[in-house]
Short mmCIF file of N, CA and C in Angstrom, two decimals:
data_model
loop_
_atom_site.label_atom_id
_atom_site.label_comp_id
_atom_site.label_asym_id
_atom_site.label_seq_id
_atom_site.Cartn_x
_atom_site.Cartn_y
_atom_site.Cartn_z
N MET A 1 1.11 -0.74 0.33
CA MET A 1 0.11 -0.30 -0.13
C MET A 1 0.96 1.28 0.07
N TRP A 2 0.51 2.18 -0.51
CA TRP A 2 1.38 3.39 -0.30
C TRP A 2 0.07 4.68 -0.18
N ARG A 3 0.80 5.93 0.44
CA ARG A 3 -0.06 6.57 1.06
C ARG A 3 -0.46 7.66 -0.14
N GLY A 4 -1.85 8.03 -0.36
CA GLY A 4 -2.34 9.06 -1.35
C GLY A 4 -2.16 10.21 -0.43
N SER A 5 -2.59 11.45 -0.98
CA SER A 5 -2.90 13.03 0.29
C SER A 5 -3.03 12.60 1.49
N ASP A 6 -4.43 12.01 1.54
CA ASP A 6 -4.36 12.08 2.92
C ASP A 6 -5.53 10.60 3.32
N THR A 7 -5.17 9.46 2.58
CA THR A 7 -5.23 8.41 2.35
C THR A 7 -4.52 7.10 1.95
N TRP A 8 -4.66 5.72 2.58
CA TRP A 8 -3.87 4.52 2.44
C TRP A 8 -4.36 4.30 0.93
N VAL A 9 -3.80 3.83 -0.20
CA VAL A 9 -4.45 3.71 -1.51
C VAL A 9 -3.90 2.05 -1.99
N MET A 10 -5.28 1.36 -1.99
CA MET A 10 -4.43 0.04 -2.60
C MET A 10 -4.08 -0.29 -3.30
N PRO A 11 -3.17 -0.99 -4.22
CA PRO A 11 -2.40 -1.30 -5.46
C PRO A 11 -3.72 -1.85 -6.13
N SER A 12 -3.76 -1.71 -7.58
CA SER A 12 -4.84 -1.74 -8.27
C SER A 12 -5.37 -3.73 -8.17
N HIS A 13 -4.30 -4.36 -8.11
CA HIS A 13 -4.34 -5.61 -8.26
C HIS A 13 -4.80 -6.42 -7.08
N ALA A 14 -4.44 -5.66 -6.07
CA ALA A 14 -5.43 -5.86 -4.64
C ALA A 14 -6.59 -5.45 -4.50
N GLN A 15 -7.06 -4.40 -5.31
CA GLN A 15 -8.27 -4.46 -5.15
C GLN A 15 -9.36 -4.74 -5.75
N ALA A 16 -8.80 -5.18 -7.28
CA ALA A 16 -9.77 -6.52 -8.02
C ALA A 16 -9.75 -7.75 -7.13
N ALA A 17 -8.43 -7.87 -6.32
CA ALA A 17 -9.03 -9.00 -5.75
C ALA A 17 -9.53 -9.12 -5.07
N ARG A 18 -9.68 -7.82 -4.04
CA ARG A 18 -10.65 -7.67 -2.99
C ARG A 18 -12.54 -8.22 -3.34
N VAL A 19 -12.34 -7.52 -4.53
CA VAL A 19 -13.90 -7.63 -5.17
C VAL A 19 -14.15 -8.67 -5.68
N ALA A 20 -13.27 -9.74 -6.04
CA ALA A 20 -13.63 -11.15 -6.08
C ALA A 20 -13.73 -12.11 -5.13
N ASP A 21 -12.82 -11.79 -3.75
CA ASP A 21 -13.25 -12.60 -2.92
C ASP A 21 -14.31 -11.92 -2.07
N GLY A 22 -14.78 -10.67 -2.52
CA GLY A 22 -16.31 -10.45 -1.98
C GLY A 22 -16.37 -9.52 -0.55
N SER A 23 -14.97 -9.01 -0.28
CA SER A 23 -14.79 -7.95 0.44
C SER A 23 -15.09 -6.55 0.16
N LEU A 24 -15.36 -6.30 -1.03
CA LEU A 24 -15.90 -5.17 -1.99
C LEU A 24 -16.84 -5.47 -2.37
N ASP A 25 -17.62 -4.86 -2.99
CA ASP A 25 -18.71 -4.84 -4.05
C ASP A 25 -18.38 -4.48 -5.52
N LEU A 26 -17.61 -3.39 -5.78
CA LEU A 26 -16.81 -2.53 -6.68
C LEU A 26 -15.54 -1.79 -6.24
N ALA A 27 -14.57 -1.69 -7.19
CA ALA A 27 -13.55 -1.01 -7.00
C ALA A 27 -12.86 -0.28 -8.39
N ILE A 28 -12.33 1.02 -8.14
CA ILE A 28 -11.74 1.66 -9.24
C ILE A 28 -10.56 0.86 -9.56
N CYS A 29 -9.97 0.64 -10.65
CA CYS A 29 -7.90 0.06 -10.41
C CYS A 29 -7.70 0.23 -12.04
N TRP A 30 -6.92 -0.10 -12.15
CA TRP A 30 -6.03 -0.65 -13.46
C TRP A 30 -6.38 -2.16 -13.51
N VAL A 31 -7.07 -2.60 -14.43
CA VAL A 31 -6.65 -3.93 -14.60
C VAL A 31 -6.63 -4.08 -16.37
N GLU A 32 -6.37 -5.73 -16.84
CA GLU A 32 -6.29 -6.71 -18.08
C GLU A 32 -6.97 -7.58 -18.58
N ARG A 33 -7.78 -7.55 -19.50
CA ARG A 33 -8.60 -8.90 -19.69
C ARG A 33 -8.37 -10.18 -19.32
N PRO A 34 -6.87 -10.49 -18.82
CA PRO A 34 -6.65 -11.84 -18.37
C PRO A 34 -7.32 -11.98 -16.74
N ASP A 35 -7.10 -11.05 -16.36
CA ASP A 35 -7.22 -10.50 -14.88
C ASP A 35 -8.87 -10.67 -14.40
N LEU A 36 -9.66 -10.17 -15.53
CA LEU A 36 -10.98 -9.82 -15.31
C LEU A 36 -11.71 -11.81 -15.48
N ASP A 37 -10.72 -12.45 -16.57
CA ASP A 37 -11.16 -13.94 -16.59
C ASP A 37 -11.25 -14.80 -15.48
N ALA A 38 -9.53 -14.18 -14.78
CA ALA A 38 -9.04 -15.18 -13.86
C ALA A 38 -9.75 -15.08 -12.86
N LEU A 39 -10.46 -13.88 -12.71
CA LEU A 39 -11.15 -13.09 -11.32
C LEU A 39 -12.55 -13.30 -11.54
N GLU A 40 -13.32 -13.72 -12.20
CA GLU A 40 -14.55 -13.75 -12.45
C GLU A 40 -14.78 -12.32 -12.11
N LEU A 41 -14.38 -11.07 -13.66
CA LEU A 41 -14.70 -9.96 -12.57
C LEU A 41 -15.16 -9.58 -14.04
N ASP A 42 -16.35 -8.44 -14.49
CA ASP A 42 -16.11 -7.58 -15.47
C ASP A 42 -16.27 -6.08 -14.65
N ALA A 43 -15.63 -5.36 -16.04
CA ALA A 43 -15.00 -4.17 -16.05
C ALA A 43 -15.94 -3.15 -16.79
N ARG A 44 -15.62 -1.79 -16.90
CA ARG A 44 -16.09 -0.76 -17.53
C ARG A 44 -14.76 0.40 -17.22
N LEU A 45 -14.81 1.16 -18.14
CA LEU A 45 -13.64 2.25 -18.37
C LEU A 45 -14.33 3.66 -17.47
N VAL A 46 -13.23 4.20 -16.38
CA VAL A 46 -14.39 5.29 -16.19
C VAL A 46 -13.09 5.85 -16.00
N GLY A 47 -12.20 6.21 -16.63
CA GLY A 47 -11.41 7.46 -16.97
C GLY A 47 -9.78 7.08 -17.34
N THR A 48 -9.24 7.48 -18.07
CA THR A 48 -7.55 7.43 -18.47
C THR A 48 -6.82 8.89 -17.56
N ASP A 49 -5.48 8.08 -18.19
CA ASP A 49 -4.76 9.17 -17.58
C ASP A 49 -3.57 9.11 -18.83
N ARG A 50 -3.13 10.30 -19.33
CA ARG A 50 -2.02 10.43 -20.36
C ARG A 50 -0.71 10.44 -19.49
N LEU A 51 0.39 9.87 -19.68
CA LEU A 51 1.11 9.55 -19.06
C LEU A 51 2.25 10.06 -19.30
N TYR A 52 3.00 10.90 -19.10
CA TYR A 52 3.88 11.93 -19.64
C TYR A 52 5.52 11.67 -19.03
N ALA A 53 6.55 12.01 -19.85
CA ALA A 53 7.85 11.79 -19.20
C ALA A 53 8.42 12.81 -17.96
N VAL A 54 9.41 13.00 -17.27
CA VAL A 54 9.47 13.57 -16.85
C VAL A 54 11.15 14.17 -16.79
N SER A 55 12.06 14.93 -17.71
CA SER A 55 13.40 15.09 -17.59
C SER A 55 14.06 16.27 -17.10
N MET A 56 15.02 16.66 -16.94
CA MET A 56 16.25 17.35 -16.63
C MET A 56 16.07 19.07 -17.75
N GLY A 57 15.66 19.61 -17.09
CA GLY A 57 16.15 21.30 -17.74
C GLY A 57 14.83 21.75 -18.16
N GLN A 58 14.65 22.30 -19.14
CA GLN A 58 13.50 22.92 -19.39
C GLN A 58 12.83 22.52 -20.94
N ASP A 59 13.79 21.76 -21.59
CA ASP A 59 12.90 21.10 -22.84
C ASP A 59 11.82 20.72 -22.72
N ALA A 60 10.30 21.52 -22.91
CA ALA A 60 9.10 20.60 -22.90
C ALA A 60 8.87 20.15 -24.01
N SER A 61 9.61 19.65 -24.78
CA SER A 61 8.70 19.39 -26.47
C SER A 61 8.51 17.72 -26.05
N PRO A 62 7.73 16.80 -27.15
CA PRO A 62 7.28 15.89 -27.23
C PRO A 62 8.97 14.72 -27.25
N VAL A 63 8.41 13.94 -26.30
CA VAL A 63 9.98 12.57 -26.53
C VAL A 63 9.00 11.55 -26.93
N GLU A 64 9.81 11.10 -28.27
CA GLU A 64 9.25 9.48 -28.49
C GLU A 64 9.81 8.49 -27.97
N ALA A 65 8.37 7.57 -27.23
CA ALA A 65 8.46 6.50 -26.05
C ALA A 65 9.58 5.72 -26.17
N GLY A 66 10.41 5.53 -27.49
CA GLY A 66 11.61 4.66 -27.47
C GLY A 66 12.65 5.37 -26.74
N HIS A 67 12.68 6.47 -26.71
CA HIS A 67 13.68 7.40 -25.56
C HIS A 67 13.54 7.75 -24.54
N LEU A 68 12.19 6.95 -23.83
CA LEU A 68 12.38 7.11 -22.21
C LEU A 68 13.12 5.96 -21.54
N THR A 69 13.42 6.28 -20.51
CA THR A 69 13.40 4.79 -19.25
C THR A 69 11.92 5.10 -18.44
N VAL A 70 11.90 3.72 -18.12
CA VAL A 70 10.69 3.27 -17.36
C VAL A 70 11.06 2.44 -16.39
N LEU A 71 10.70 2.88 -15.10
CA LEU A 71 11.10 2.48 -13.66
C LEU A 71 10.68 1.12 -13.52
N LEU A 72 10.63 0.30 -12.87
CA LEU A 72 10.19 -1.14 -12.60
C LEU A 72 10.49 -1.19 -11.33
N ASP A 73 9.79 -1.33 -10.37
CA ASP A 73 9.91 -1.19 -8.76
C ASP A 73 10.11 -3.08 -8.26
N SER A 74 11.25 -3.15 -7.63
CA SER A 74 10.85 -4.29 -6.80
C SER A 74 9.91 -4.93 -6.14
N ASP A 75 9.49 -4.23 -5.59
CA ASP A 75 7.95 -4.06 -4.51
C ASP A 75 7.01 -4.45 -5.09
N GLU A 76 6.83 -5.81 -5.52
CA GLU A 76 5.81 -6.77 -6.31
C GLU A 76 4.20 -6.55 -5.64
N ALA A 77 4.15 -6.40 -3.92
CA ALA A 77 2.88 -6.61 -3.48
C ALA A 77 2.66 -4.94 -3.74
N SER A 78 2.94 -4.02 -3.80
CA SER A 78 2.69 -2.26 -4.02
C SER A 78 2.86 -2.14 -5.40
N TRP A 79 3.48 -2.57 -6.64
CA TRP A 79 3.49 -2.35 -7.81
C TRP A 79 3.21 -3.22 -8.77
N SER A 80 2.91 -4.34 -8.92
CA SER A 80 2.52 -5.13 -9.61
C SER A 80 1.82 -4.35 -10.59
N SER A 81 0.76 -3.88 -10.76
CA SER A 81 0.08 -3.26 -12.01
C SER A 81 0.83 -2.61 -12.31
N TRP A 82 1.32 -1.72 -11.85
CA TRP A 82 2.24 -0.77 -12.33
C TRP A 82 3.35 -1.22 -13.36
N ASN A 83 3.95 -2.22 -12.95
CA ASN A 83 5.61 -3.43 -13.10
C ASN A 83 5.05 -3.67 -14.47
N ARG A 84 3.92 -4.45 -14.56
CA ARG A 84 3.51 -5.20 -16.13
C ARG A 84 2.58 -4.01 -17.09
N TYR A 85 2.22 -3.23 -16.48
CA TYR A 85 1.60 -1.89 -17.79
C TYR A 85 3.41 -1.70 -17.81
N ALA A 86 3.96 -0.91 -17.33
CA ALA A 86 5.32 -0.20 -17.81
C ALA A 86 6.10 -1.37 -17.84
N ALA A 87 6.37 -2.86 -18.28
CA ALA A 87 6.84 -3.67 -18.81
C ALA A 87 6.45 -3.70 -20.67
N GLU A 88 5.05 -4.05 -20.38
CA GLU A 88 4.95 -3.98 -21.54
C GLU A 88 4.48 -2.68 -22.38
N PHE A 89 4.73 -1.53 -21.70
CA PHE A 89 5.00 -0.08 -22.58
C PHE A 89 6.36 -0.63 -23.16
N ALA A 90 7.27 -1.06 -22.23
CA ALA A 90 8.87 -0.66 -22.79
C ALA A 90 8.99 -1.64 -23.75
N ARG A 91 8.58 -3.19 -24.14
CA ARG A 91 8.91 -3.48 -24.70
C ARG A 91 8.12 -3.68 -26.26
N GLU A 92 7.01 -3.11 -25.94
CA GLU A 92 6.75 -2.66 -27.58
C GLU A 92 6.62 -1.03 -27.87
N SER A 93 7.55 -0.31 -27.18
CA SER A 93 7.64 1.04 -27.70
C SER A 93 9.51 1.13 -28.08
N GLY A 94 9.96 -0.02 -27.20
CA GLY A 94 11.74 0.11 -26.96
C GLY A 94 12.29 0.69 -26.29
N ALA A 95 11.50 1.61 -24.95
CA ALA A 95 12.07 2.10 -24.07
C ALA A 95 12.82 1.06 -23.10
N ARG A 96 13.57 1.89 -22.63
CA ARG A 96 14.60 1.16 -21.84
C ARG A 96 14.15 0.91 -20.32
N VAL A 97 14.47 -0.33 -19.41
CA VAL A 97 13.63 -0.74 -18.19
C VAL A 97 14.93 -0.33 -16.99
N VAL A 98 14.70 0.60 -16.16
CA VAL A 98 15.49 -0.04 -15.36
C VAL A 98 14.80 -0.20 -13.78
N ARG A 99 15.24 -1.31 -13.55
CA ARG A 99 14.91 -1.69 -11.83
C ARG A 99 15.01 -0.56 -10.54
N VAL A 100 14.20 -0.89 -9.67
CA VAL A 100 14.57 -0.05 -8.78
C VAL A 100 14.01 -0.50 -7.33
N ASP A 101 14.53 -0.67 -6.25
CA ASP A 101 13.89 -1.09 -5.44
C ASP A 101 13.95 -0.11 -4.05
N ASP A 102 12.91 0.67 -4.45
CA ASP A 102 13.56 2.41 -3.36
C ASP A 102 11.89 3.12 -3.24
N GLY A 103 11.16 2.18 -4.00
CA GLY A 103 9.72 2.75 -4.35
C GLY A 103 10.09 4.28 -4.97
N GLY A 104 10.50 4.07 -5.50
CA GLY A 104 11.00 5.72 -6.23
C GLY A 104 10.12 5.18 -7.42
N VAL A 105 9.28 4.79 -8.08
CA VAL A 105 8.69 4.73 -9.21
C VAL A 105 7.54 6.09 -8.85
N THR A 106 7.59 6.83 -8.08
CA THR A 106 6.51 8.08 -7.79
C THR A 106 7.35 8.73 -6.68
N GLY A 107 6.68 10.08 -6.39
CA GLY A 107 7.18 10.64 -5.51
C GLY A 107 8.93 11.60 -5.29
N SER A 108 9.04 11.63 -4.74
CA SER A 108 10.65 12.27 -4.65
C SER A 108 11.58 11.70 -4.97
N THR A 109 11.77 10.17 -4.52
CA THR A 109 12.36 9.65 -5.13
C THR A 109 12.79 9.43 -6.59
N PHE A 110 11.09 9.48 -7.03
CA PHE A 110 10.98 9.32 -8.60
C PHE A 110 11.96 10.60 -8.91
N PHE A 111 11.85 11.98 -8.93
CA PHE A 111 12.61 12.63 -9.19
C PHE A 111 13.88 12.72 -8.64
N ASP A 112 14.51 12.41 -7.86
CA ASP A 112 15.84 11.77 -8.18
C ASP A 112 16.08 10.92 -8.81
N HIS A 113 15.36 9.75 -9.42
CA HIS A 113 15.64 8.42 -10.49
C HIS A 113 15.96 9.38 -11.92
N VAL A 114 15.20 10.08 -12.03
CA VAL A 114 15.26 11.17 -13.28
C VAL A 114 16.33 11.82 -12.96
N ARG A 115 16.89 12.72 -12.34
CA ARG A 115 18.40 13.39 -11.89
C ARG A 115 19.44 12.81 -12.41
N ARG A 116 19.29 11.07 -11.97
CA ARG A 116 20.25 10.48 -11.39
C ARG A 116 20.42 9.98 -13.38
N LEU A 117 19.17 9.34 -14.09
CA LEU A 117 19.11 9.13 -14.83
C LEU A 117 19.82 10.21 -16.31
N ARG A 118 19.56 11.25 -15.86
CA ARG A 118 19.89 12.44 -17.01
C ARG A 118 19.07 12.02 -18.32
N GLY A 119 17.85 11.53 -18.39
CA GLY A 119 16.97 11.71 -19.83
C GLY A 119 15.79 11.43 -19.26
N PRO A 120 15.28 11.37 -20.12
CA PRO A 120 12.90 11.50 -20.03
C PRO A 120 12.94 9.87 -19.27
N VAL A 121 12.08 10.26 -17.92
CA VAL A 121 11.00 9.24 -16.97
C VAL A 121 10.28 9.10 -16.93
N LEU A 122 9.68 8.02 -17.71
CA LEU A 122 8.12 7.73 -17.73
C LEU A 122 7.57 7.88 -16.60
N ASN A 123 6.51 8.59 -16.21
CA ASN A 123 6.07 9.19 -14.69
C ASN A 123 5.15 8.12 -14.86
N ASN A 124 4.49 7.81 -12.96
CA ASN A 124 3.33 6.77 -13.03
C ASN A 124 2.16 7.64 -12.62
N PRO A 125 1.36 6.51 -13.41
CA PRO A 125 -0.51 7.29 -13.29
C PRO A 125 -0.76 8.06 -11.56
N LYS A 126 0.24 7.06 -9.86
CA LYS A 126 0.20 8.01 -8.79
C LYS A 126 0.69 8.84 -8.74
N GLY A 127 1.44 9.67 -9.56
CA GLY A 127 2.54 10.91 -9.81
C GLY A 127 1.59 11.98 -10.53
N GLN A 128 0.60 11.66 -11.30
CA GLN A 128 -0.39 12.48 -12.31
C GLN A 128 0.10 14.11 -11.62
N ASN A 129 -0.41 14.32 -10.12
CA ASN A 129 -0.48 15.67 -9.69
C ASN A 129 0.22 16.28 -8.88
N ASP A 130 1.55 15.46 -8.79
CA ASP A 130 2.64 15.62 -8.08
C ASP A 130 3.55 16.83 -8.65
N ALA A 131 3.74 17.64 -7.73
CA ALA A 131 4.37 19.44 -8.49
C ALA A 131 5.58 18.87 -8.88
N THR A 132 6.23 19.27 -10.27
CA THR A 132 7.34 19.26 -10.71
C THR A 132 8.51 20.07 -10.58
N PRO A 133 9.43 19.57 -9.60
CA PRO A 133 10.81 20.27 -9.11
C PRO A 133 10.86 21.54 -10.22
N SER A 134 11.33 22.77 -10.15
CA SER A 134 11.45 23.62 -10.76
C SER A 134 12.97 22.84 -11.41
N ASP A 135 13.70 22.09 -11.90
CA ASP A 135 14.66 22.07 -12.38
C ASP A 135 14.49 20.78 -13.28
N LEU A 136 13.16 20.32 -13.17
CA LEU A 136 12.68 19.13 -13.99
C LEU A 136 11.36 19.70 -14.83
N VAL A 137 11.31 19.14 -16.13
CA VAL A 137 10.00 19.34 -17.18
C VAL A 137 9.68 17.81 -17.24
N ARG A 138 7.91 18.24 -17.61
CA ARG A 138 6.74 17.57 -17.97
C ARG A 138 7.22 17.34 -19.20
N ARG A 139 7.66 16.44 -19.89
CA ARG A 139 7.00 15.96 -21.76
C ARG A 139 6.18 15.29 -22.21
N PRO A 140 5.20 15.34 -23.08
CA PRO A 140 4.88 14.59 -23.44
C PRO A 140 5.51 13.73 -24.66
N VAL A 141 4.92 12.06 -24.41
CA VAL A 141 5.09 11.11 -25.05
C VAL A 141 4.83 10.94 -25.81
N ILE A 142 5.31 10.72 -27.39
CA ILE A 142 4.68 9.89 -28.63
C ILE A 142 5.24 9.08 -29.02
N ASP A 143 3.99 8.10 -30.05
CA ASP A 143 4.94 7.25 -31.00
C ASP A 143 5.37 5.65 -30.00
N PRO A 144 4.49 5.39 -28.78
CA PRO A 144 3.23 5.95 -29.00
C PRO A 144 2.93 6.58 -27.86
N MET A 145 1.66 6.72 -27.69
CA MET A 145 1.33 7.78 -26.08
C MET A 145 0.85 6.91 -25.05
N PRO A 146 1.71 7.13 -24.04
CA PRO A 146 1.28 6.12 -23.39
C PRO A 146 -0.11 6.10 -22.41
N VAL A 147 -1.13 5.58 -22.26
CA VAL A 147 -2.69 5.53 -21.25
C VAL A 147 -3.12 5.26 -20.83
N TRP A 148 -2.77 5.68 -19.23
CA TRP A 148 -3.36 4.10 -18.09
C TRP A 148 -4.49 4.21 -17.95
N THR A 149 -5.35 3.36 -17.97
CA THR A 149 -6.85 3.03 -17.95
C THR A 149 -7.16 2.74 -16.50
N TRP A 150 -8.59 3.24 -15.70
CA TRP A 150 -8.89 3.44 -14.67
C TRP A 150 -10.43 2.70 -15.09
N SER A 151 -10.64 1.49 -14.50
CA SER A 151 -11.79 0.55 -14.69
C SER A 151 -12.94 0.58 -13.46
N LEU A 152 -13.82 0.64 -14.15
CA LEU A 152 -14.58 0.33 -12.11
C LEU A 152 -14.94 -1.24 -12.46
N VAL A 153 -14.86 -2.14 -11.35
CA VAL A 153 -14.82 -3.53 -11.36
C VAL A 153 -15.75 -4.13 -11.03
N TRP A 154 -16.74 -5.07 -10.88
CA TRP A 154 -17.64 -6.22 -9.87
C TRP A 154 -17.61 -6.93 -10.49
N ARG A 155 -18.05 -8.25 -9.61
CA ARG A 155 -17.93 -8.97 -9.62
C ARG A 155 -18.88 -9.78 -10.94
N ARG A 156 -18.56 -11.00 -11.77
CA ARG A 156 -19.27 -11.78 -13.10
C ARG A 156 -20.46 -12.22 -12.17
N GLY A 157 -21.71 -11.50 -12.93
CA GLY A 157 -22.78 -12.65 -12.53
C GLY A 157 -23.56 -12.21 -11.08
N GLU A 158 -22.92 -10.69 -10.84
CA GLU A 158 -23.47 -9.87 -9.49
C GLU A 158 -25.55 -10.01 -9.88
N ALA A 159 -25.91 -10.09 -9.08
CA ALA A 159 -27.31 -10.22 -8.66
C ALA A 159 -27.98 -8.71 -7.76
N ASN A 160 -27.06 -8.15 -7.12
CA ASN A 160 -27.19 -6.58 -6.67
C ASN A 160 -27.88 -5.75 -7.12
N PRO A 161 -28.91 -5.51 -7.92
CA PRO A 161 -28.87 -4.21 -8.60
C PRO A 161 -28.56 -2.84 -8.23
N SER A 162 -28.88 -2.75 -6.94
CA SER A 162 -27.64 -1.67 -6.28
C SER A 162 -25.94 -1.04 -7.13
N VAL A 163 -25.33 -2.42 -7.01
CA VAL A 163 -24.09 -2.60 -7.86
C VAL A 163 -24.44 -2.05 -8.79
N HIS A 164 -25.60 -2.54 -10.25
CA HIS A 164 -25.38 -2.40 -11.37
C HIS A 164 -25.78 -0.87 -11.73
N ALA A 165 -26.90 -0.43 -10.45
CA ALA A 165 -27.03 1.00 -10.57
C ALA A 165 -26.09 1.86 -10.63
N VAL A 166 -24.84 1.41 -9.58
CA VAL A 166 -24.10 2.59 -9.68
C VAL A 166 -23.09 2.31 -10.26
N VAL A 167 -22.57 1.18 -11.06
CA VAL A 167 -22.06 1.32 -12.14
C VAL A 167 -22.62 1.65 -13.27
N ASP A 168 -23.58 1.92 -13.81
CA ASP A 168 -24.48 2.39 -14.79
C ASP A 168 -24.15 4.33 -14.50
N ALA A 169 -24.70 4.47 -13.28
CA ALA A 169 -24.45 5.83 -12.91
C ALA A 169 -22.67 6.46 -13.16
N PHE A 170 -21.97 6.00 -12.68
CA PHE A 170 -20.55 6.16 -12.64
C PHE A 170 -19.88 6.19 -14.29
N THR A 171 -20.62 4.97 -15.07
CA THR A 171 -19.89 5.66 -15.81
C THR A 171 -20.64 5.52 -17.55
N ALA A 172 -22.01 6.35 -17.09
CA ALA A 172 -22.74 7.18 -18.16
C ALA A 172 -21.81 7.80 -18.59
N ASP A 173 -21.16 8.63 -18.36
CA ASP A 173 -20.28 9.93 -19.45
C ASP A 173 -18.73 9.51 -19.35
N THR A 174 -18.22 8.30 -19.49
CA THR A 174 -16.66 8.34 -19.89
C THR A 174 -16.73 8.86 -20.92
N ASP A 175 -15.62 9.82 -20.68
CA ASP A 175 -14.75 9.68 -22.01
C ASP A 175 -13.71 8.69 -22.68
N ALA A 176 -13.43 8.03 -23.40
CA ALA A 176 -12.88 7.25 -23.77
C ALA A 176 -11.57 7.77 -25.03
N SER A 177 -11.61 9.24 -25.18
CA SER A 177 -10.81 9.58 -25.93
C SER A 177 -9.60 9.93 -26.40
N ALA A 178 -8.79 9.65 -25.28
CA ALA A 178 -7.46 9.40 -24.97
C ALA A 178 -6.62 8.32 -25.16
N LEU A 179 -8.12 7.34 -25.85
CA LEU A 179 -7.50 5.77 -25.98
C LEU A 179 -7.70 5.66 -28.01
N THR A 180 -7.79 7.25 -28.43
CA THR A 180 -7.75 6.92 -29.96
C THR A 180 -7.46 8.21 -30.40
N GLU A 181 -6.69 9.03 -29.60
CA GLU A 181 -6.48 10.25 -30.10
C GLU A 181 -5.43 10.06 -30.87
N PRO A 182 -4.53 10.67 -31.89
CA PRO A 182 -3.68 10.85 -32.42
C PRO A 182 -2.58 10.55 -31.85
N GLY A 183 -2.11 10.22 -31.59
CA GLY A 183 -0.26 9.91 -31.23
C GLY A 183 -0.30 8.38 -30.26
N ARG A 184 -1.53 7.91 -30.45
CA ARG A 184 -1.08 6.62 -29.20
C ARG A 184 -0.79 5.55 -30.46
N GLY A 185 -0.99 5.00 -31.40
CA GLY A 185 -0.30 4.01 -31.85
C GLY A 185 0.90 3.91 -32.16
#
């Protein structure tokens, strides 16, 4: 678990598992199709985060995904979902993978890694709203554009009409345009 602004946040894979075991009726998380099938869950998209790179200096121009570094953390209990996403993104784009063991895929330690690596590093969705230090800059990523998806998950075959009402209400106005914008492919 990691600490959000004022609450403890469970990682996506833990949230999905809690819905599958019945300790939660619904959860918002990142999930892949094989996980849905294995855990017997259904899901609907509720939002997306376009990820960006952080690098040294003031050059805010777009950076090609193949020129990025992607951090993977050795703490699988906390970062399994991120590690799976990031590893696949690196494989598909040609980005370089650097393994860390200090929780440095987000927060101030992430910024320390950017300084140490001296090149553009893909940010983590948990760091989307972190203030960027003045010696670093955010840069859009292209070819492909990384998009982190957030889905609302519930148990397949759920009989409770209240759960379905929440799903319908919560996903009614979902904007999936980030998944089809130019630069995605």
